[in-house]
Amino acid sequence: MTLSPVLARELAAARPRFNAQIAAARRVHTAFDIEAFSDAVRKRIDPLAVAVEAVAADRVALVVDAAFALTVTLVDHALARERRLLVDRAWIEVAVPLAVVVAERPEPVLAMLTNAVLTLAAAPGARPDEWIARMAALGSLVNADTLSAAGQVVAWRSGMAHYRAGALAAADTLPEPLALAAIGANGTWSDVRAALSSDRWWTPAGTGAGTRFGGFTGFGGPFDAPPQVRAGAEGFLVRAGGRVGLLVADAWGATLHPASEDEFDGAMPASSARVAVAGLPAEGLQAATTGDSIAIASPYSHYLQVQPWNS
């Protein structure tokens, strides 16, 4: 493994401590993947150390310490390859350009970026690739104080529909240029916020056409049978096979959360749908409606169509 002189220097200076961390991890988890660890050191920590050296040389040791400890923990968790690649990208595409921010608060910043992409990756329907790209685009607008709030706003925009209320509150704490950039809007934050608050299907690009959510568990989706849907107070209650969930949807996506049979049984039943859904036969379509949304289910599909609705 060929490393930069910057990282080689820091690893040599703290070799006994770093070796002790790895030894402790290997005692607890005999399957600790030293090759995955070495790969992470080269891909994540090395470019970050070089970037921090260029902007805050006196903070390199602290950054390497935090990055090394977090990397040991991540390898301990035996992340799947796709997850490891997402963490690689978050560090390379977001942390490295934000080296000044990382240097200021190494541990919380690196943990926030890592946890964010892993959380999005674990949520069916969320889009971690978009989150990484949008966070990278914020560039110099963010600092150590605003990074977490901006990340929450961007996560909402990247498919985490249940973040809606929290993301709006987080955006309120941001400087106006950053709040608007995180949402992808122009104008004033007060006007944009009013539009977002009043219509879950509104975006700065216009009113969304809706979202398609689901998929068969055998292909990585959340449903092992065509789902049934009912309208609830916080979203749509969905039952597929023996599992029940709460589906929260808006213009930027949909997420599914655990719910109970009692909640499903107490929700408003669906009725026959007189709407056309691309790719689905009209026979057997069922629809549940809330004040602003309609969810359409088919006995022939593992997907739901959720879109704007005016009752």
PDB file of C-alpha atoms in Angstrom:
ATOM      1  CA  MET A   1       0.000   0.000   0.000  1.00  0.00           C
ATOM      2  CA  THR A   2       1.639   3.229  -1.197  1.00  0.00           C
ATOM      3  CA  LEU A   3       0.674   6.228   0.919  1.00  0.00           C
ATOM      4  CA  SER A   4       1.367   9.926   0.722  1.00  0.00           C
ATOM      5  CA  PRO A   5       4.279  11.272   2.767  1.00  0.00           C
ATOM      6  CA  VAL A   6       1.736  13.149   4.895  1.00  0.00           C
ATOM      7  CA  LEU A   7      -0.155  10.050   6.013  1.00  0.00           C
ATOM      8  CA  ALA A   8       2.982   7.906   6.230  1.00  0.00           C
ATOM      9  CA  ARG A   9       4.420  10.464   8.668  1.00  0.00           C
ATOM     10  CA  GLU A  10       1.295  10.485  10.849  1.00  0.00           C
ATOM     11  CA  LEU A  11       0.985   6.691  10.916  1.00  0.00           C
ATOM     12  CA  ALA A  12       4.631   6.344  11.915  1.00  0.00           C
ATOM     13  CA  ALA A  13       4.290   8.937  14.682  1.00  0.00           C
ATOM     14  CA  ALA A  14       1.350   7.143  16.264  1.00  0.00           C
ATOM     15  CA  ARG A  15       2.145   3.550  15.275  1.00  0.00           C
ATOM     16  CA  PRO A  16       1.905   1.970  18.764  1.00  0.00           C
ATOM     17  CA  ARG A  17      -1.513   3.525  19.407  1.00  0.00           C
ATOM     18  CA  PHE A  18      -2.876   2.632  15.971  1.00  0.00           C
ATOM     19  CA  ASN A  19      -1.550  -0.913  16.179  1.00  0.00           C
ATOM     20  CA  ALA A  20      -3.218  -1.300  19.576  1.00  0.00           C
ATOM     21  CA  GLN A  21      -6.578  -0.211  18.117  1.00  0.00           C
ATOM     22  CA  ILE A  22      -6.362  -2.796  15.362  1.00  0.00           C
ATOM     23  CA  ALA A  23      -5.240  -5.517  17.775  1.00  0.00           C
ATOM     24  CA  ALA A  24      -8.173  -4.770  20.078  1.00  0.00           C
ATOM     25  CA  ALA A  25     -10.592  -4.931  17.172  1.00  0.00           C
ATOM     26  CA  ARG A  26      -9.177  -8.245  15.978  1.00  0.00           C
ATOM     27  CA  ARG A  27      -9.477  -9.752  19.451  1.00  0.00           C
ATOM     28  CA  VAL A  28     -13.158  -8.883  19.560  1.00  0.00           C
ATOM     29  CA  HIS A  29     -13.879  -9.811  15.938  1.00  0.00           C
ATOM     30  CA  THR A  30     -11.590 -12.535  14.650  1.00  0.00           C
ATOM     31  CA  ALA A  31     -12.994 -11.934  11.143  1.00  0.00           C
ATOM     32  CA  PHE A  32     -11.724  -8.330  11.110  1.00  0.00           C
ATOM     33  CA  ASP A  33     -10.952  -7.707   7.422  1.00  0.00           C
ATOM     34  CA  ILE A  34      -7.448  -6.273   7.326  1.00  0.00           C
ATOM     35  CA  GLU A  35      -7.578  -5.965   3.529  1.00  0.00           C
ATOM     36  CA  ALA A  36     -10.754  -3.881   3.691  1.00  0.00           C
ATOM     37  CA  PHE A  37      -9.121  -1.773   6.389  1.00  0.00           C
ATOM     38  CA  SER A  38      -5.992  -1.176   4.310  1.00  0.00           C
ATOM     39  CA  ASP A  39      -8.141  -0.272   1.326  1.00  0.00           C
ATOM     40  CA  ALA A  40     -10.083   2.257   3.412  1.00  0.00           C
ATOM     41  CA  VAL A  41      -6.885   3.824   4.735  1.00  0.00           C
ATOM     42  CA  ARG A  42      -5.645   4.307   1.190  1.00  0.00           C
ATOM     43  CA  LYS A  43      -8.922   5.512  -0.331  1.00  0.00           C
ATOM     44  CA  ARG A  44     -10.383   7.602   2.509  1.00  0.00           C
ATOM     45  CA  ILE A  45      -7.789   8.649   5.035  1.00  0.00           C
ATOM     46  CA  ASP A  46      -4.875   9.333   2.692  1.00  0.00           C
ATOM     47  CA  PRO A  47      -6.526  11.957   0.443  1.00  0.00           C
ATOM     48  CA  LEU A  48      -8.146  13.536   3.486  1.00  0.00           C
ATOM     49  CA  ALA A  49      -4.799  13.859   5.291  1.00  0.00           C
ATOM     50  CA  VAL A  50      -3.274  15.490   2.221  1.00  0.00           C
ATOM     51  CA  ALA A  51      -6.163  17.929   1.898  1.00  0.00           C
ATOM     52  CA  VAL A  52      -6.018  18.906   5.575  1.00  0.00           C
ATOM     53  CA  GLU A  53      -2.245  19.369   5.395  1.00  0.00           C
ATOM     54  CA  ALA A  54      -2.833  21.967   2.678  1.00  0.00           C
ATOM     55  CA  VAL A  55      -5.296  24.068   4.698  1.00  0.00           C
ATOM     56  CA  ALA A  56      -4.607  23.364   8.382  1.00  0.00           C
ATOM     57  CA  ALA A  57      -1.316  21.548   8.836  1.00  0.00           C
ATOM     58  CA  ASP A  58      -1.485  21.772  12.626  1.00  0.00           C
ATOM     59  CA  ARG A  59      -4.726  19.724  12.603  1.00  0.00           C
ATOM     60  CA  VAL A  60      -3.553  16.773  10.506  1.00  0.00           C
ATOM     61  CA  ALA A  61      -2.751  14.541  13.488  1.00  0.00           C
ATOM     62  CA  LEU A  62      -6.178  15.111  15.035  1.00  0.00           C
ATOM     63  CA  VAL A  63      -7.926  14.377  11.732  1.00  0.00           C
ATOM     64  CA  VAL A  64      -5.932  11.194  11.150  1.00  0.00           C
ATOM     65  CA  ASP A  65      -6.641  10.033  14.708  1.00  0.00           C
ATOM     66  CA  ALA A  66     -10.393  10.514  14.242  1.00  0.00           C
ATOM     67  CA  ALA A  67     -10.414   9.003  10.755  1.00  0.00           C
ATOM     68  CA  PHE A  68      -8.388   5.978  11.854  1.00  0.00           C
ATOM     69  CA  ALA A  69     -10.655   5.220  14.820  1.00  0.00           C
ATOM     70  CA  LEU A  70     -13.817   5.572  12.726  1.00  0.00           C
ATOM     71  CA  THR A  71     -12.373   3.368   9.987  1.00  0.00           C
ATOM     72  CA  VAL A  72     -11.565   0.619  12.510  1.00  0.00           C
ATOM     73  CA  THR A  73     -15.162   0.784  13.739  1.00  0.00           C
ATOM     74  CA  LEU A  74     -16.584   0.613  10.231  1.00  0.00           C
ATOM     75  CA  VAL A  75     -14.479  -2.412   9.323  1.00  0.00           C
ATOM     76  CA  ASP A  76     -15.567  -3.975  12.625  1.00  0.00           C
ATOM     77  CA  HIS A  77     -19.152  -3.691  11.397  1.00  0.00           C
ATOM     78  CA  ALA A  78     -18.295  -5.669   8.250  1.00  0.00           C
ATOM     79  CA  LEU A  79     -20.126  -3.369   5.861  1.00  0.00           C
ATOM     80  CA  ALA A  80     -21.237  -4.823   2.561  1.00  0.00           C
ATOM     81  CA  ARG A  81     -19.191  -3.729  -0.446  1.00  0.00           C
ATOM     82  CA  GLU A  82     -21.866  -1.304  -1.715  1.00  0.00           C
ATOM     83  CA  ARG A  83     -21.942   0.403   1.688  1.00  0.00           C
ATOM     84  CA  ARG A  84     -18.152   0.661   1.800  1.00  0.00           C
ATOM     85  CA  LEU A  85     -18.141   2.298  -1.621  1.00  0.00           C
ATOM     86  CA  LEU A  86     -20.700   4.868  -0.452  1.00  0.00           C
ATOM     87  CA  VAL A  87     -18.551   5.741   2.552  1.00  0.00           C
ATOM     88  CA  ASP A  88     -15.537   6.025   0.237  1.00  0.00           C
ATOM     89  CA  ARG A  89     -17.455   8.488  -1.918  1.00  0.00           C
ATOM     90  CA  ALA A  90     -18.723  10.531   1.033  1.00  0.00           C
ATOM     91  CA  TRP A  91     -15.191  11.017   2.324  1.00  0.00           C
ATOM     92  CA  ILE A  92     -13.591  11.620  -1.076  1.00  0.00           C
ATOM     93  CA  GLU A  93     -16.294  13.779  -2.661  1.00  0.00           C
ATOM     94  CA  VAL A  94     -17.533  15.660   0.401  1.00  0.00           C
ATOM     95  CA  ALA A  95     -15.003  15.471   3.246  1.00  0.00           C
ATOM     96  CA  VAL A  96     -11.899  16.133   1.137  1.00  0.00           C
ATOM     97  CA  PRO A  97     -13.265  19.335  -0.485  1.00  0.00           C
ATOM     98  CA  LEU A  98     -14.465  20.387   2.987  1.00  0.00           C
ATOM     99  CA  ALA A  99     -11.044  19.798   4.554  1.00  0.00           C
ATOM    100  CA  VAL A 100     -11.258  23.079   6.484  1.00  0.00           C
ATOM    101  CA  VAL A 101     -14.529  21.962   8.088  1.00  0.00           C
ATOM    102  CA  VAL A 102     -13.162  18.486   8.855  1.00  0.00           C
ATOM    103  CA  ALA A 103     -10.049  20.024  10.394  1.00  0.00           C
ATOM    104  CA  GLU A 104     -12.160  22.119  12.742  1.00  0.00           C
ATOM    105  CA  ARG A 105     -14.213  19.182  14.094  1.00  0.00           C
ATOM    106  CA  PRO A 106     -12.798  15.906  12.750  1.00  0.00           C
ATOM    107  CA  GLU A 107     -14.758  13.297  14.692  1.00  0.00           C
ATOM    108  CA  PRO A 108     -18.298  14.752  14.495  1.00  0.00           C
ATOM    109  CA  VAL A 109     -17.963  15.823  10.865  1.00  0.00           C
ATOM    110  CA  LEU A 110     -16.644  12.472   9.619  1.00  0.00           C
ATOM    111  CA  ALA A 111     -19.194  10.595  11.730  1.00  0.00           C
ATOM    112  CA  MET A 112     -22.031  12.758  10.378  1.00  0.00           C
ATOM    113  CA  LEU A 113     -21.054  12.189   6.736  1.00  0.00           C
ATOM    114  CA  THR A 114     -20.616   8.460   7.290  1.00  0.00           C
ATOM    115  CA  ASN A 115     -23.828   7.961   9.246  1.00  0.00           C
ATOM    116  CA  ALA A 116     -25.795   9.999   6.720  1.00  0.00           C
ATOM    117  CA  VAL A 117     -24.882   7.895   3.692  1.00  0.00           C
ATOM    118  CA  LEU A 118     -25.374   4.634   5.577  1.00  0.00           C
ATOM    119  CA  THR A 119     -28.781   5.775   6.839  1.00  0.00           C
ATOM    120  CA  LEU A 120     -29.884   6.731   3.337  1.00  0.00           C
ATOM    121  CA  ALA A 121     -28.556   3.474   1.932  1.00  0.00           C
ATOM    122  CA  ALA A 122     -30.642   1.528   4.455  1.00  0.00           C
ATOM    123  CA  ALA A 123     -33.888   3.345   3.606  1.00  0.00           C
ATOM    124  CA  PRO A 124     -35.787   1.854   0.631  1.00  0.00           C
ATOM    125  CA  GLY A 125     -36.450   4.627  -1.850  1.00  0.00           C
ATOM    126  CA  ALA A 126     -33.786   7.030  -0.563  1.00  0.00           C
ATOM    127  CA  ARG A 127     -30.990   8.128  -2.894  1.00  0.00           C
ATOM    128  CA  PRO A 128     -27.561   8.337  -1.232  1.00  0.00           C
ATOM    129  CA  ASP A 129     -25.826   9.084  -4.539  1.00  0.00           C
ATOM    130  CA  GLU A 130     -27.885  12.264  -4.866  1.00  0.00           C
ATOM    131  CA  TRP A 131     -27.111  13.214  -1.280  1.00  0.00           C
ATOM    132  CA  ILE A 132     -23.382  12.949  -1.897  1.00  0.00           C
ATOM    133  CA  ALA A 133     -23.550  14.998  -5.101  1.00  0.00           C
ATOM    134  CA  ARG A 134     -25.726  17.704  -3.541  1.00  0.00           C
ATOM    135  CA  MET A 135     -23.610  17.990  -0.398  1.00  0.00           C
ATOM    136  CA  ALA A 136     -20.496  18.302  -2.534  1.00  0.00           C
ATOM    137  CA  ALA A 137     -22.170  21.081  -4.527  1.00  0.00           C
ATOM    138  CA  LEU A 138     -22.763  23.155  -1.374  1.00  0.00           C
ATOM    139  CA  GLY A 139     -19.013  23.695  -1.136  1.00  0.00           C
ATOM    140  CA  SER A 140     -17.902  26.812   0.710  1.00  0.00           C
ATOM    141  CA  LEU A 141     -21.453  27.656   1.830  1.00  0.00           C
ATOM    142  CA  VAL A 142     -21.222  25.178   4.724  1.00  0.00           C
ATOM    143  CA  ASN A 143     -19.109  25.280   7.850  1.00  0.00           C
ATOM    144  CA  ALA A 144     -18.779  23.136  10.960  1.00  0.00           C
ATOM    145  CA  ASP A 145     -21.823  24.783  12.539  1.00  0.00           C
ATOM    146  CA  THR A 146     -24.147  24.364   9.545  1.00  0.00           C
ATOM    147  CA  LEU A 147     -23.044  21.053   8.023  1.00  0.00           C
ATOM    148  CA  SER A 148     -25.385  18.804   9.997  1.00  0.00           C
ATOM    149  CA  ALA A 149     -28.504  20.915   9.383  1.00  0.00           C
ATOM    150  CA  ALA A 150     -27.665  21.244   5.698  1.00  0.00           C
ATOM    151  CA  GLY A 151     -27.187  17.474   5.521  1.00  0.00           C
ATOM    152  CA  GLN A 152     -30.643  16.916   6.966  1.00  0.00           C
ATOM    153  CA  VAL A 153     -32.234  19.239   4.411  1.00  0.00           C
ATOM    154  CA  VAL A 154     -30.397  17.553   1.559  1.00  0.00           C
ATOM    155  CA  ALA A 155     -31.376  14.111   2.898  1.00  0.00           C
ATOM    156  CA  TRP A 156     -35.038  15.131   2.720  1.00  0.00           C
ATOM    157  CA  ARG A 157     -34.504  16.305  -0.840  1.00  0.00           C
ATOM    158  CA  SER A 158     -32.797  12.969  -1.603  1.00  0.00           C
ATOM    159  CA  GLY A 159     -35.813  10.848  -0.743  1.00  0.00           C
ATOM    160  CA  MET A 160     -36.144  10.857   3.074  1.00  0.00           C
ATOM    161  CA  ALA A 161     -39.752  12.041   3.032  1.00  0.00           C
ATOM    162  CA  HIS A 162     -40.218  11.525   6.785  1.00  0.00           C
ATOM    163  CA  TYR A 163     -37.557  14.209   7.408  1.00  0.00           C
ATOM    164  CA  ARG A 164     -39.916  16.854   6.031  1.00  0.00           C
ATOM    165  CA  ALA A 165     -40.836  18.707   9.255  1.00  0.00           C
ATOM    166  CA  GLY A 166     -37.374  18.358  10.767  1.00  0.00           C
ATOM    167  CA  ALA A 167     -35.678  19.459   7.558  1.00  0.00           C
ATOM    168  CA  LEU A 168     -37.808  22.595   7.319  1.00  0.00           C
ATOM    169  CA  ALA A 169     -36.949  23.424  10.935  1.00  0.00           C
ATOM    170  CA  ALA A 170     -33.266  22.749  10.236  1.00  0.00           C
ATOM    171  CA  ALA A 171     -33.338  24.976   7.153  1.00  0.00           C
ATOM    172  CA  ASP A 172     -34.734  27.786   9.294  1.00  0.00           C
ATOM    173  CA  THR A 173     -31.471  27.778  11.260  1.00  0.00           C
ATOM    174  CA  LEU A 174     -29.292  28.155   8.165  1.00  0.00           C
ATOM    175  CA  PRO A 175     -28.117  31.334   6.471  1.00  0.00           C
ATOM    176  CA  GLU A 176     -30.553  32.097   3.662  1.00  0.00           C
ATOM    177  CA  PRO A 177     -28.112  31.372   0.777  1.00  0.00           C
ATOM    178  CA  LEU A 178     -27.330  27.954   2.251  1.00  0.00           C
ATOM    179  CA  ALA A 179     -30.976  27.111   2.950  1.00  0.00           C
ATOM    180  CA  LEU A 180     -31.910  27.969  -0.630  1.00  0.00           C
ATOM    181  CA  ALA A 181     -28.950  26.054  -2.066  1.00  0.00           C
ATOM    182  CA  ALA A 182     -29.746  22.971   0.011  1.00  0.00           C
ATOM    183  CA  ILE A 183     -33.326  23.018  -1.296  1.00  0.00           C
ATOM    184  CA  GLY A 184     -32.270  23.930  -4.842  1.00  0.00           C
ATOM    185  CA  ALA A 185     -34.282  27.150  -4.977  1.00  0.00           C
ATOM    186  CA  ASN A 186     -33.933  30.820  -5.820  1.00  0.00           C
ATOM    187  CA  GLY A 187     -35.771  33.777  -4.304  1.00  0.00           C
ATOM    188  CA  THR A 188     -36.287  34.254  -0.580  1.00  0.00           C
ATOM    189  CA  TRP A 189     -36.309  31.516   2.016  1.00  0.00           C
ATOM    190  CA  SER A 190     -39.571  32.783   3.509  1.00  0.00           C
ATOM    191  CA  ASP A 191     -41.380  32.404   0.165  1.00  0.00           C
ATOM    192  CA  VAL A 192     -39.838  29.015  -0.578  1.00  0.00           C
ATOM    193  CA  ARG A 193     -40.595  27.761   2.919  1.00  0.00           C
ATOM    194  CA  ALA A 194     -44.214  28.876   2.682  1.00  0.00           C
ATOM    195  CA  ALA A 195     -44.629  26.970  -0.576  1.00  0.00           C
ATOM    196  CA  LEU A 196     -42.983  23.840   0.802  1.00  0.00           C
ATOM    197  CA  SER A 197     -45.036  23.962   3.994  1.00  0.00           C
ATOM    198  CA  SER A 198     -48.357  24.363   2.240  1.00  0.00           C
ATOM    199  CA  ASP A 199     -47.943  21.647  -0.402  1.00  0.00           C
ATOM    200  CA  ARG A 200     -45.983  18.433   0.062  1.00  0.00           C
ATOM    201  CA  TRP A 201     -45.954  17.970  -3.715  1.00  0.00           C
ATOM    202  CA  TRP A 202     -44.398  21.357  -4.504  1.00  0.00           C
ATOM    203  CA  THR A 203     -40.728  21.724  -5.369  1.00  0.00           C
ATOM    204  CA  PRO A 204     -38.752  24.671  -6.745  1.00  0.00           C
ATOM    205  CA  ALA A 205     -38.963  22.938 -10.133  1.00  0.00           C
ATOM    206  CA  GLY A 206     -42.776  22.780  -9.959  1.00  0.00           C
ATOM    207  CA  THR A 207     -45.392  20.412  -8.598  1.00  0.00           C
ATOM    208  CA  GLY A 208     -44.203  16.829  -8.616  1.00  0.00           C
ATOM    209  CA  ALA A 209     -46.089  14.160 -10.551  1.00  0.00           C
ATOM    210  CA  GLY A 210     -45.771  11.612  -7.743  1.00  0.00           C
ATOM    211  CA  THR A 211     -43.564   8.703  -6.833  1.00  0.00           C
ATOM    212  CA  ARG A 212     -43.545   4.946  -7.432  1.00  0.00           C
ATOM    213  CA  PHE A 213     -42.550   2.951  -4.376  1.00  0.00           C
ATOM    214  CA  GLY A 214     -42.061  -0.728  -3.657  1.00  0.00           C
ATOM    215  CA  GLY A 215     -40.649  -3.822  -5.283  1.00  0.00           C
ATOM    216  CA  PHE A 216     -40.515  -7.554  -4.579  1.00  0.00           C
ATOM    217  CA  THR A 217     -38.336  -8.647  -1.660  1.00  0.00           C
ATOM    218  CA  GLY A 218     -36.674 -11.215  -3.907  1.00  0.00           C
ATOM    219  CA  PHE A 219     -35.226  -8.345  -5.922  1.00  0.00           C
ATOM    220  CA  GLY A 220     -34.345  -6.129  -2.975  1.00  0.00           C
ATOM    221  CA  GLY A 221     -37.737  -4.446  -2.551  1.00  0.00           C
ATOM    222  CA  PRO A 222     -39.786  -4.086   0.656  1.00  0.00           C
ATOM    223  CA  PHE A 223     -42.856  -6.201  -0.238  1.00  0.00           C
ATOM    224  CA  ASP A 224     -43.174  -9.995  -0.383  1.00  0.00           C
ATOM    225  CA  ALA A 225     -46.707  -9.728  -1.822  1.00  0.00           C
ATOM    226  CA  PRO A 226     -48.720  -7.088  -3.706  1.00  0.00           C
ATOM    227  CA  PRO A 227     -49.448  -4.471  -1.031  1.00  0.00           C
ATOM    228  CA  GLN A 228     -52.815  -3.341   0.258  1.00  0.00           C
ATOM    229  CA  VAL A 229     -53.112   0.322   1.186  1.00  0.00           C
ATOM    230  CA  ARG A 230     -55.210   2.426   3.560  1.00  0.00           C
ATOM    231  CA  ALA A 231     -55.172   6.122   4.471  1.00  0.00           C
ATOM    232  CA  GLY A 232     -53.874   7.169   7.882  1.00  0.00           C
ATOM    233  CA  ALA A 233     -53.324  10.443   9.697  1.00  0.00           C
ATOM    234  CA  GLU A 234     -49.562  10.531   9.030  1.00  0.00           C
ATOM    235  CA  GLY A 235     -49.456   8.826   5.647  1.00  0.00           C
ATOM    236  CA  PHE A 236     -50.557   5.516   4.161  1.00  0.00           C
ATOM    237  CA  LEU A 237     -50.772   2.239   6.040  1.00  0.00           C
ATOM    238  CA  VAL A 238     -49.523  -0.615   3.878  1.00  0.00           C
ATOM    239  CA  ARG A 239     -49.900  -4.354   4.420  1.00  0.00           C
ATOM    240  CA  ALA A 240     -48.006  -6.880   2.328  1.00  0.00           C
ATOM    241  CA  GLY A 241     -48.019 -10.513   3.368  1.00  0.00           C
ATOM    242  CA  GLY A 242     -47.572 -10.539   7.131  1.00  0.00           C
ATOM    243  CA  ARG A 243     -45.915  -7.121   7.426  1.00  0.00           C
ATOM    244  CA  VAL A 244     -47.440  -3.677   7.985  1.00  0.00           C
ATOM    245  CA  GLY A 245     -45.763  -0.330   7.413  1.00  0.00           C
ATOM    246  CA  LEU A 246     -46.425   3.387   7.353  1.00  0.00           C
ATOM    247  CA  LEU A 247     -45.589   4.957   3.993  1.00  0.00           C
ATOM    248  CA  VAL A 248     -44.669   8.645   4.098  1.00  0.00           C
ATOM    249  CA  ALA A 249     -44.440  10.320   0.695  1.00  0.00           C
ATOM    250  CA  ASP A 250     -43.948  13.733  -0.863  1.00  0.00           C
ATOM    251  CA  ALA A 251     -42.541  15.258  -4.036  1.00  0.00           C
ATOM    252  CA  TRP A 252     -39.007  14.080  -3.277  1.00  0.00           C
ATOM    253  CA  GLY A 253     -39.684  10.450  -2.468  1.00  0.00           C
ATOM    254  CA  ALA A 254     -41.193   7.978  -0.048  1.00  0.00           C
ATOM    255  CA  THR A 255     -40.039   5.988   2.958  1.00  0.00           C
ATOM    256  CA  LEU A 256     -41.568   3.013   4.747  1.00  0.00           C
ATOM    257  CA  HIS A 257     -41.605   2.648   8.546  1.00  0.00           C
ATOM    258  CA  PRO A 258     -42.772  -0.086  10.929  1.00  0.00           C
ATOM    259  CA  ALA A 259     -46.458  -0.056  11.878  1.00  0.00           C
ATOM    260  CA  SER A 260     -48.900  -2.448  13.551  1.00  0.00           C
ATOM    261  CA  GLU A 261     -51.862  -4.508  12.408  1.00  0.00           C
ATOM    262  CA  ASP A 262     -54.029  -2.421  14.730  1.00  0.00           C
ATOM    263  CA  GLU A 263     -52.958   0.748  12.932  1.00  0.00           C
ATOM    264  CA  PHE A 264     -53.767  -0.824   9.571  1.00  0.00           C
ATOM    265  CA  ASP A 265     -57.143  -2.093  10.767  1.00  0.00           C
ATOM    266  CA  GLY A 266     -58.006   1.336  12.163  1.00  0.00           C
ATOM    267  CA  ALA A 267     -57.110   3.229   8.993  1.00  0.00           C
ATOM    268  CA  MET A 268     -59.548   4.313   6.278  1.00  0.00           C
ATOM    269  CA  PRO A 269     -60.095   1.429   3.814  1.00  0.00           C
ATOM    270  CA  ALA A 270     -59.243   1.847   0.160  1.00  0.00           C
ATOM    271  CA  SER A 271     -61.878   1.904  -2.552  1.00  0.00           C
ATOM    272  CA  SER A 272     -61.975   0.949  -6.217  1.00  0.00           C
ATOM    273  CA  ALA A 273     -59.848   3.342  -8.222  1.00  0.00           C
ATOM    274  CA  ARG A 274     -61.081   4.997 -11.391  1.00  0.00           C
ATOM    275  CA  VAL A 275     -57.688   6.238 -12.471  1.00  0.00           C
ATOM    276  CA  ALA A 276     -55.191   5.128 -15.071  1.00  0.00           C
ATOM    277  CA  VAL A 277     -51.752   4.022 -13.918  1.00  0.00           C
ATOM    278  CA  ALA A 278     -49.097   3.446 -16.547  1.00  0.00           C
ATOM    279  CA  GLY A 279     -48.056  -0.187 -16.783  1.00  0.00           C
ATOM    280  CA  LEU A 280     -50.920  -1.549 -14.673  1.00  0.00           C
ATOM    281  CA  PRO A 281     -54.220  -3.119 -15.750  1.00  0.00           C
ATOM    282  CA  ALA A 282     -57.304  -1.201 -14.617  1.00  0.00           C
ATOM    283  CA  GLU A 283     -58.802  -4.357 -13.111  1.00  0.00           C
ATOM    284  CA  GLY A 284     -58.625  -4.497  -9.330  1.00  0.00           C
ATOM    285  CA  LEU A 285     -56.983  -1.138  -8.704  1.00  0.00           C
ATOM    286  CA  GLN A 286     -57.555   0.174  -5.179  1.00  0.00           C
ATOM    287  CA  ALA A 287     -56.941   3.731  -3.994  1.00  0.00           C
ATOM    288  CA  ALA A 288     -56.607   5.369  -0.594  1.00  0.00           C
ATOM    289  CA  THR A 289     -56.727   9.134  -0.281  1.00  0.00           C
ATOM    290  CA  THR A 290     -55.663  11.735   2.251  1.00  0.00           C
ATOM    291  CA  GLY A 291     -56.279  15.470   1.997  1.00  0.00           C
ATOM    292  CA  ASP A 292     -53.474  15.965  -0.511  1.00  0.00           C
ATOM    293  CA  SER A 293     -52.337  12.534  -1.731  1.00  0.00           C
ATOM    294  CA  ILE A 294     -53.611   9.363  -3.338  1.00  0.00           C
ATOM    295  CA  ALA A 295     -51.955   5.938  -3.156  1.00  0.00           C
ATOM    296  CA  ILE A 296     -52.917   3.357  -5.771  1.00  0.00           C
ATOM    297  CA  ALA A 297     -52.339  -0.376  -5.357  1.00  0.00           C
ATOM    298  CA  SER A 298     -52.788  -3.247  -7.791  1.00  0.00           C
ATOM    299  CA  PRO A 299     -53.220  -6.952  -7.027  1.00  0.00           C
ATOM    300  CA  TYR A 300     -50.779  -7.542  -9.893  1.00  0.00           C
ATOM    301  CA  SER A 301     -47.879  -5.375  -8.702  1.00  0.00           C
ATOM    302  CA  HIS A 302     -45.463  -5.076  -5.783  1.00  0.00           C
ATOM    303  CA  TYR A 303     -45.381  -1.298  -6.348  1.00  0.00           C
ATOM    304  CA  LEU A 304     -47.580   1.547  -5.143  1.00  0.00           C
ATOM    305  CA  GLN A 305     -48.140   4.777  -7.055  1.00  0.00           C
ATOM    306  CA  VAL A 306     -48.431   7.817  -4.764  1.00  0.00           C
ATOM    307  CA  GLN A 307     -49.256  11.214  -6.228  1.00  0.00           C
ATOM    308  CA  PRO A 308     -50.976  14.557  -5.569  1.00  0.00           C
ATOM    309  CA  TRP A 309     -54.702  14.506  -4.885  1.00  0.00           C
ATOM    310  CA  ASN A 310     -57.269  17.226  -4.379  1.00  0.00           C
ATOM    311  CA  SER A 311     -60.238  15.874  -2.460  1.00  0.00           C
TER     312      SER A 311
END
